[in-house]
Amino acid sequence: MIELENLGKSFGETRALSGVSLTMAEGSFTSLLGPSGCGKSTTLRLIAGLDRPTTGRIRIAGRDVTGLTAAERNIAMVFQSYALYPHMTVRQNINLPLAMRNMTRVERLPVLDRLLPSARRKMADHAARVREVARLLEIDALLERKPAELSGGQKQRVAVGRALVRDPIAFLFDEPLSNLDAKLRIQMRGEIVDLHRRTGRTFVYVTHDQAEAMSMSDRIAVFMAGEIRQVATPRELFERPASREVAAFVGDRPINLIDVAATGAALPPPFDGFAIAGPALPPRVTLGIRPETLDLVPEGPLAGRVGLIEYLGSEAMVTFHLSGAGAEDVTLRAALDAGHGLPAEGDAVSLALDAAAAHLFDADTGRRLDARLVARDGAAAAGSGLRSLP
Ligand code: ATP
């Protein structure tokens, strides 16, 4: 288990982190997710011991390691470049940390390593350990190759193998896939999840790519401006984002965020077919409507005109300009199934929205409200017998 308690880090005047507390369970896969400069890498470097926090404590497996060096923490950091030695074989690369840790300088000398009984015994142990790790990671057929003869995924495995022989408590990854092309990146996500299963170790994974974090992790810590804004499972993060900022960051298609003035439970046009159910509301509410919760229906509660259509293959992102008194500038983007036929630009249409899937935020603070959007009497609710227009 890795526990971060109230971590803060400043670089001179720059406050990179403040009040970061997070517990990562043994064997879990946690992603640190957030936009550039939000403090994810700094947090990872503090866990690794490459940097010291300005405030706060770090515990690993129950031991306070805040004052310990990287070498004393028994944590493996897997870098993007893999950092394999090009002139050594895979076997030698994986063996290296064992030789460095367990053998004296004399025992490591070329001829003596074969003559000294102590060196021979250790080398046999190491060879067995390298074979065991190679079998676990299914790279045993690659042991005599050099790094230049490996694919990116194989290099990653060797890098993990080299760390694994030392039996680390946890593996830390800092954006390991950011230099790869889109297709390979998706393939490598599966590789890393597989490595996590095989090794059973605690993985901490830094990324700014929400799809990567959502598809790989057990839990995600969302960082923004040096603070953790939410810690949740991928599903919770998507279904119950704690704030407008988190909702905007998570999800493949950007969420529609619309500020409205709420008078009691009632909403102004074009949302007057809906109401808000819940305790006392702030004067301004942000509606968070995911594009995939909107659909065309013959007589829906939202009326509008079709704007830009972005065709994406199986679906299309369609912009709607909603009409209704005082509603001229409300636009919504909907993800429509392209297989059912698409409207044309300029068409007058009506839309339904799945009210239960909408998110409500306080427009001033951005915080999630403990309230629900409901369809008012007579307003067609989406989700029940939805049909697209032909
Ligand atoms: P990215 O995805 O771009 O790597 P990040 O979320 O990992 O971003 P960090 O690298 O943790 O962000 O940086 C957090 C903040 O701390 C940034 O404002 C950055 O400029 C600052 N920072 C990081 N390292 C240093 C340093 N060694 N000296 C000064 N400022 C730093």
Short mmCIF file of N, CA and C in Angstrom, two decimals, residues 83-187:
data_model
loop_
_atom_site.label_atom_id
_atom_site.label_comp_id
_atom_site.label_asym_id
_atom_site.label_seq_id
_atom_site.Cartn_x
_atom_site.Cartn_y
_atom_site.Cartn_z
N ALA A 83 14.99 2.87 -21.43
CA ALA A 83 16.34 2.89 -20.88
C ALA A 83 17.02 1.53 -20.83
N LEU A 84 16.92 0.77 -21.91
CA LEU A 84 17.64 -0.51 -21.98
C LEU A 84 19.04 -0.26 -22.54
N TYR A 85 20.02 -1.09 -22.13
CA TYR A 85 21.38 -0.93 -22.68
C TYR A 85 21.43 -1.58 -24.05
N PRO A 86 21.72 -0.80 -25.12
CA PRO A 86 21.62 -1.32 -26.48
C PRO A 86 22.63 -2.41 -26.80
N HIS A 87 23.81 -2.38 -26.15
CA HIS A 87 24.84 -3.37 -26.48
C HIS A 87 24.66 -4.67 -25.73
N MET A 88 23.71 -4.74 -24.81
CA MET A 88 23.50 -5.96 -24.05
C MET A 88 22.28 -6.71 -24.58
N THR A 89 22.30 -8.04 -24.40
CA THR A 89 21.13 -8.82 -24.78
C THR A 89 20.02 -8.59 -23.74
N VAL A 90 18.84 -9.08 -24.07
CA VAL A 90 17.71 -8.99 -23.14
C VAL A 90 18.10 -9.68 -21.82
N ARG A 91 18.73 -10.85 -21.95
CA ARG A 91 19.13 -11.59 -20.74
C ARG A 91 20.05 -10.74 -19.86
N GLN A 92 21.04 -10.12 -20.51
CA GLN A 92 22.00 -9.31 -19.74
C GLN A 92 21.34 -8.06 -19.15
N ASN A 93 20.42 -7.47 -19.92
CA ASN A 93 19.70 -6.30 -19.41
C ASN A 93 18.91 -6.65 -18.15
N ILE A 94 18.22 -7.79 -18.20
CA ILE A 94 17.39 -8.16 -17.05
C ILE A 94 18.25 -8.57 -15.86
N ASN A 95 19.40 -9.19 -16.18
CA ASN A 95 20.29 -9.69 -15.12
C ASN A 95 21.02 -8.55 -14.39
N LEU A 96 21.20 -7.44 -15.10
CA LEU A 96 22.07 -6.38 -14.59
C LEU A 96 21.76 -5.91 -13.16
N PRO A 97 20.49 -5.61 -12.84
CA PRO A 97 20.23 -5.14 -11.48
C PRO A 97 20.60 -6.16 -10.42
N LEU A 98 20.48 -7.46 -10.75
CA LEU A 98 20.84 -8.51 -9.77
C LEU A 98 22.34 -8.51 -9.55
N ALA A 99 23.09 -8.44 -10.66
CA ALA A 99 24.55 -8.43 -10.55
C ALA A 99 25.02 -7.21 -9.77
N MET A 100 24.41 -6.07 -10.05
CA MET A 100 24.83 -4.84 -9.39
C MET A 100 24.53 -4.90 -7.89
N ARG A 101 23.41 -5.51 -7.55
CA ARG A 101 23.02 -5.51 -6.15
C ARG A 101 23.73 -6.58 -5.34
N ASN A 102 23.88 -7.77 -5.93
CA ASN A 102 24.31 -8.91 -5.11
C ASN A 102 25.78 -9.27 -5.22
N MET A 103 26.47 -8.81 -6.25
CA MET A 103 27.84 -9.27 -6.44
C MET A 103 28.84 -8.15 -6.14
N THR A 104 29.97 -8.54 -5.57
CA THR A 104 31.01 -7.54 -5.30
C THR A 104 31.69 -7.17 -6.62
N ARG A 105 32.47 -6.12 -6.57
CA ARG A 105 33.15 -5.70 -7.80
C ARG A 105 34.08 -6.78 -8.33
N VAL A 106 34.72 -7.45 -7.42
CA VAL A 106 35.64 -8.52 -7.82
C VAL A 106 34.87 -9.66 -8.47
N GLU A 107 33.74 -10.03 -7.86
CA GLU A 107 32.94 -11.14 -8.41
C GLU A 107 32.39 -10.82 -9.79
N ARG A 108 32.25 -9.53 -10.08
CA ARG A 108 31.69 -9.14 -11.38
C ARG A 108 32.74 -9.09 -12.48
N LEU A 109 34.02 -9.25 -12.13
CA LEU A 109 35.08 -9.18 -13.15
C LEU A 109 34.97 -10.37 -14.09
N PRO A 110 35.27 -10.16 -15.39
CA PRO A 110 35.02 -11.19 -16.42
C PRO A 110 35.50 -12.60 -16.09
N VAL A 111 36.73 -12.84 -15.77
CA VAL A 111 37.17 -14.22 -15.59
C VAL A 111 36.84 -14.73 -14.19
N LEU A 112 37.00 -13.84 -13.21
CA LEU A 112 36.77 -14.25 -11.83
C LEU A 112 35.33 -14.71 -11.60
N ASP A 113 34.38 -14.10 -12.36
CA ASP A 113 32.98 -14.48 -12.15
C ASP A 113 32.74 -15.96 -12.42
N ARG A 114 33.66 -16.59 -13.20
CA ARG A 114 33.51 -18.02 -13.46
C ARG A 114 34.35 -18.88 -12.51
N LEU A 115 35.38 -18.28 -11.92
CA LEU A 115 36.30 -19.04 -11.09
C LEU A 115 35.89 -19.06 -9.61
N LEU A 116 35.48 -17.91 -9.10
CA LEU A 116 35.14 -17.84 -7.68
C LEU A 116 33.85 -18.61 -7.40
N PRO A 117 33.88 -19.56 -6.45
CA PRO A 117 32.66 -20.33 -6.16
C PRO A 117 31.49 -19.43 -5.75
N SER A 118 31.78 -18.38 -4.95
CA SER A 118 30.68 -17.50 -4.51
C SER A 118 30.02 -16.84 -5.73
N ALA A 119 30.85 -16.41 -6.68
CA ALA A 119 30.32 -15.74 -7.87
C ALA A 119 29.53 -16.73 -8.72
N ARG A 120 30.02 -17.98 -8.82
CA ARG A 120 29.32 -18.97 -9.65
C ARG A 120 27.94 -19.29 -9.08
N ARG A 121 27.91 -19.40 -7.74
CA ARG A 121 26.63 -19.70 -7.09
C ARG A 121 25.62 -18.58 -7.35
N LYS A 122 26.09 -17.33 -7.16
CA LYS A 122 25.18 -16.20 -7.35
C LYS A 122 24.71 -16.11 -8.80
N MET A 123 25.66 -16.36 -9.72
CA MET A 123 25.27 -16.27 -11.13
C MET A 123 24.22 -17.31 -11.50
N ALA A 124 24.33 -18.49 -10.89
CA ALA A 124 23.33 -19.53 -11.17
C ALA A 124 21.97 -19.10 -10.62
N ASP A 125 21.98 -18.51 -9.40
CA ASP A 125 20.72 -18.02 -8.82
C ASP A 125 20.10 -16.95 -9.71
N HIS A 126 20.96 -16.04 -10.16
CA HIS A 126 20.46 -14.94 -10.99
C HIS A 126 19.89 -15.46 -12.30
N ALA A 127 20.57 -16.42 -12.89
CA ALA A 127 20.10 -16.96 -14.17
C ALA A 127 18.71 -17.58 -13.98
N ALA A 128 18.52 -18.25 -12.85
CA ALA A 128 17.21 -18.87 -12.58
C ALA A 128 16.14 -17.79 -12.42
N ARG A 129 16.50 -16.73 -11.73
CA ARG A 129 15.54 -15.64 -11.51
C ARG A 129 15.19 -14.95 -12.84
N VAL A 130 16.19 -14.75 -13.69
CA VAL A 130 15.94 -14.13 -15.00
C VAL A 130 15.00 -15.01 -15.82
N ARG A 131 15.25 -16.35 -15.78
CA ARG A 131 14.38 -17.27 -16.53
C ARG A 131 12.94 -17.21 -16.01
N GLU A 132 12.83 -17.14 -14.68
CA GLU A 132 11.49 -17.12 -14.07
C GLU A 132 10.71 -15.86 -14.51
N VAL A 133 11.39 -14.71 -14.45
CA VAL A 133 10.76 -13.45 -14.85
C VAL A 133 10.43 -13.47 -16.34
N ALA A 134 11.35 -13.98 -17.14
CA ALA A 134 11.14 -14.02 -18.59
C ALA A 134 9.94 -14.91 -18.94
N ARG A 135 9.80 -16.02 -18.20
CA ARG A 135 8.65 -16.91 -18.43
C ARG A 135 7.35 -16.19 -18.06
N LEU A 136 7.36 -15.53 -16.91
CA LEU A 136 6.17 -14.82 -16.44
C LEU A 136 5.72 -13.78 -17.45
N LEU A 137 6.67 -13.07 -18.03
CA LEU A 137 6.34 -11.99 -18.97
C LEU A 137 6.29 -12.48 -20.42
N GLU A 138 6.50 -13.78 -20.59
CA GLU A 138 6.49 -14.39 -21.93
C GLU A 138 7.48 -13.72 -22.88
N ILE A 139 8.69 -13.52 -22.38
CA ILE A 139 9.74 -12.99 -23.26
C ILE A 139 10.91 -13.98 -23.29
N ASP A 140 10.68 -15.23 -22.88
CA ASP A 140 11.78 -16.19 -22.82
C ASP A 140 12.39 -16.47 -24.19
N ALA A 141 11.60 -16.30 -25.25
CA ALA A 141 12.15 -16.55 -26.59
C ALA A 141 13.04 -15.40 -27.07
N LEU A 142 13.03 -14.30 -26.33
CA LEU A 142 13.75 -13.09 -26.79
C LEU A 142 15.06 -12.86 -26.05
N LEU A 143 15.43 -13.79 -25.16
CA LEU A 143 16.53 -13.51 -24.22
C LEU A 143 17.86 -13.21 -24.89
N GLU A 144 18.11 -13.79 -26.08
CA GLU A 144 19.41 -13.55 -26.72
C GLU A 144 19.40 -12.36 -27.68
N ARG A 145 18.24 -11.69 -27.79
CA ARG A 145 18.20 -10.54 -28.72
C ARG A 145 18.71 -9.26 -28.07
N LYS A 146 19.07 -8.31 -28.92
CA LYS A 146 19.44 -6.97 -28.46
C LYS A 146 18.20 -6.07 -28.55
N PRO A 147 18.15 -5.00 -27.75
CA PRO A 147 16.97 -4.13 -27.77
C PRO A 147 16.55 -3.65 -29.16
N ALA A 148 17.53 -3.41 -30.05
CA ALA A 148 17.18 -2.91 -31.39
C ALA A 148 16.36 -3.93 -32.18
N GLU A 149 16.39 -5.19 -31.75
CA GLU A 149 15.66 -6.24 -32.47
C GLU A 149 14.28 -6.51 -31.86
N LEU A 150 13.82 -5.57 -31.01
CA LEU A 150 12.53 -5.77 -30.33
C LEU A 150 11.52 -4.72 -30.77
N SER A 151 10.23 -5.09 -30.68
CA SER A 151 9.16 -4.11 -30.92
C SER A 151 9.03 -3.25 -29.66
N GLY A 152 8.25 -2.18 -29.79
CA GLY A 152 8.04 -1.28 -28.64
C GLY A 152 7.45 -2.02 -27.45
N GLY A 153 6.47 -2.88 -27.74
CA GLY A 153 5.81 -3.63 -26.68
C GLY A 153 6.78 -4.59 -26.00
N GLN A 154 7.64 -5.22 -26.81
CA GLN A 154 8.63 -6.15 -26.24
C GLN A 154 9.64 -5.39 -25.39
N LYS A 155 10.05 -4.22 -25.85
CA LYS A 155 10.99 -3.40 -25.05
C LYS A 155 10.38 -3.05 -23.69
N GLN A 156 9.09 -2.70 -23.74
CA GLN A 156 8.39 -2.37 -22.50
C GLN A 156 8.41 -3.57 -21.54
N ARG A 157 8.19 -4.75 -22.09
CA ARG A 157 8.20 -5.96 -21.26
C ARG A 157 9.57 -6.19 -20.65
N VAL A 158 10.60 -5.98 -21.47
CA VAL A 158 11.96 -6.19 -20.96
C VAL A 158 12.25 -5.17 -19.85
N ALA A 159 11.81 -3.92 -20.07
CA ALA A 159 12.04 -2.89 -19.05
C ALA A 159 11.34 -3.27 -17.75
N VAL A 160 10.11 -3.79 -17.88
CA VAL A 160 9.38 -4.23 -16.69
C VAL A 160 10.08 -5.44 -16.08
N GLY A 161 10.57 -6.33 -16.94
CA GLY A 161 11.28 -7.52 -16.45
C GLY A 161 12.52 -7.13 -15.67
N ARG A 162 13.25 -6.15 -16.18
CA ARG A 162 14.47 -5.72 -15.50
C ARG A 162 14.15 -5.14 -14.12
N ALA A 163 12.99 -4.46 -14.03
CA ALA A 163 12.59 -3.94 -12.72
C ALA A 163 12.09 -5.06 -11.82
N LEU A 164 11.39 -6.02 -12.44
CA LEU A 164 10.74 -7.08 -11.66
C LEU A 164 11.73 -8.02 -10.97
N VAL A 165 12.90 -8.22 -11.56
CA VAL A 165 13.87 -9.14 -10.92
C VAL A 165 14.28 -8.64 -9.53
N ARG A 166 14.17 -7.33 -9.33
CA ARG A 166 14.56 -6.78 -8.02
C ARG A 166 13.41 -6.90 -7.02
N ASP A 167 12.25 -7.41 -7.49
CA ASP A 167 11.10 -7.61 -6.62
C ASP A 167 10.63 -6.30 -5.97
N PRO A 168 10.30 -5.31 -6.79
CA PRO A 168 9.88 -4.03 -6.22
C PRO A 168 8.47 -4.09 -5.66
N ILE A 169 8.16 -3.19 -4.75
CA ILE A 169 6.82 -3.13 -4.16
C ILE A 169 5.82 -2.57 -5.17
N ALA A 170 6.28 -1.62 -5.98
CA ALA A 170 5.36 -0.96 -6.91
C ALA A 170 6.09 -0.54 -8.17
N PHE A 171 5.32 -0.41 -9.25
CA PHE A 171 5.83 0.11 -10.52
C PHE A 171 5.21 1.47 -10.79
N LEU A 172 6.04 2.42 -11.16
CA LEU A 172 5.54 3.75 -11.50
C LEU A 172 5.78 3.99 -12.98
N PHE A 173 4.76 4.48 -13.68
CA PHE A 173 4.86 4.75 -15.12
C PHE A 173 4.54 6.22 -15.36
N ASP A 174 5.43 6.91 -16.08
CA ASP A 174 5.16 8.32 -16.40
C ASP A 174 4.90 8.46 -17.90
N GLU A 175 3.65 8.53 -18.27
CA GLU A 175 3.23 8.69 -19.68
C GLU A 175 4.01 7.77 -20.62
N PRO A 176 4.01 6.47 -20.38
CA PRO A 176 4.88 5.60 -21.18
C PRO A 176 4.45 5.50 -22.64
N LEU A 177 3.23 5.89 -22.96
CA LEU A 177 2.75 5.69 -24.33
C LEU A 177 2.67 6.98 -25.14
N SER A 178 3.11 8.10 -24.57
CA SER A 178 2.80 9.38 -25.21
C SER A 178 3.50 9.59 -26.55
N ASN A 179 4.59 8.86 -26.82
CA ASN A 179 5.28 9.06 -28.10
C ASN A 179 4.83 8.11 -29.20
N LEU A 180 3.87 7.25 -28.90
CA LEU A 180 3.48 6.23 -29.88
C LEU A 180 2.31 6.72 -30.73
N ASP A 181 2.16 6.12 -31.92
CA ASP A 181 1.02 6.51 -32.75
C ASP A 181 -0.26 5.90 -32.15
N ALA A 182 -1.40 6.46 -32.59
CA ALA A 182 -2.68 6.19 -31.92
C ALA A 182 -3.00 4.69 -31.84
N LYS A 183 -2.74 3.97 -32.91
CA LYS A 183 -3.10 2.55 -32.95
C LYS A 183 -2.26 1.74 -31.97
N LEU A 184 -0.97 2.01 -31.99
CA LEU A 184 -0.05 1.29 -31.11
C LEU A 184 -0.34 1.61 -29.64
N ARG A 185 -0.74 2.85 -29.42
CA ARG A 185 -1.04 3.27 -28.05
C ARG A 185 -2.17 2.42 -27.48
N ILE A 186 -3.19 2.19 -28.29
CA ILE A 186 -4.34 1.41 -27.82
C ILE A 186 -3.92 -0.04 -27.58
N GLN A 187 -3.07 -0.56 -28.45
CA GLN A 187 -2.58 -1.93 -28.29
C GLN A 187 -1.75 -2.05 -27.00
#
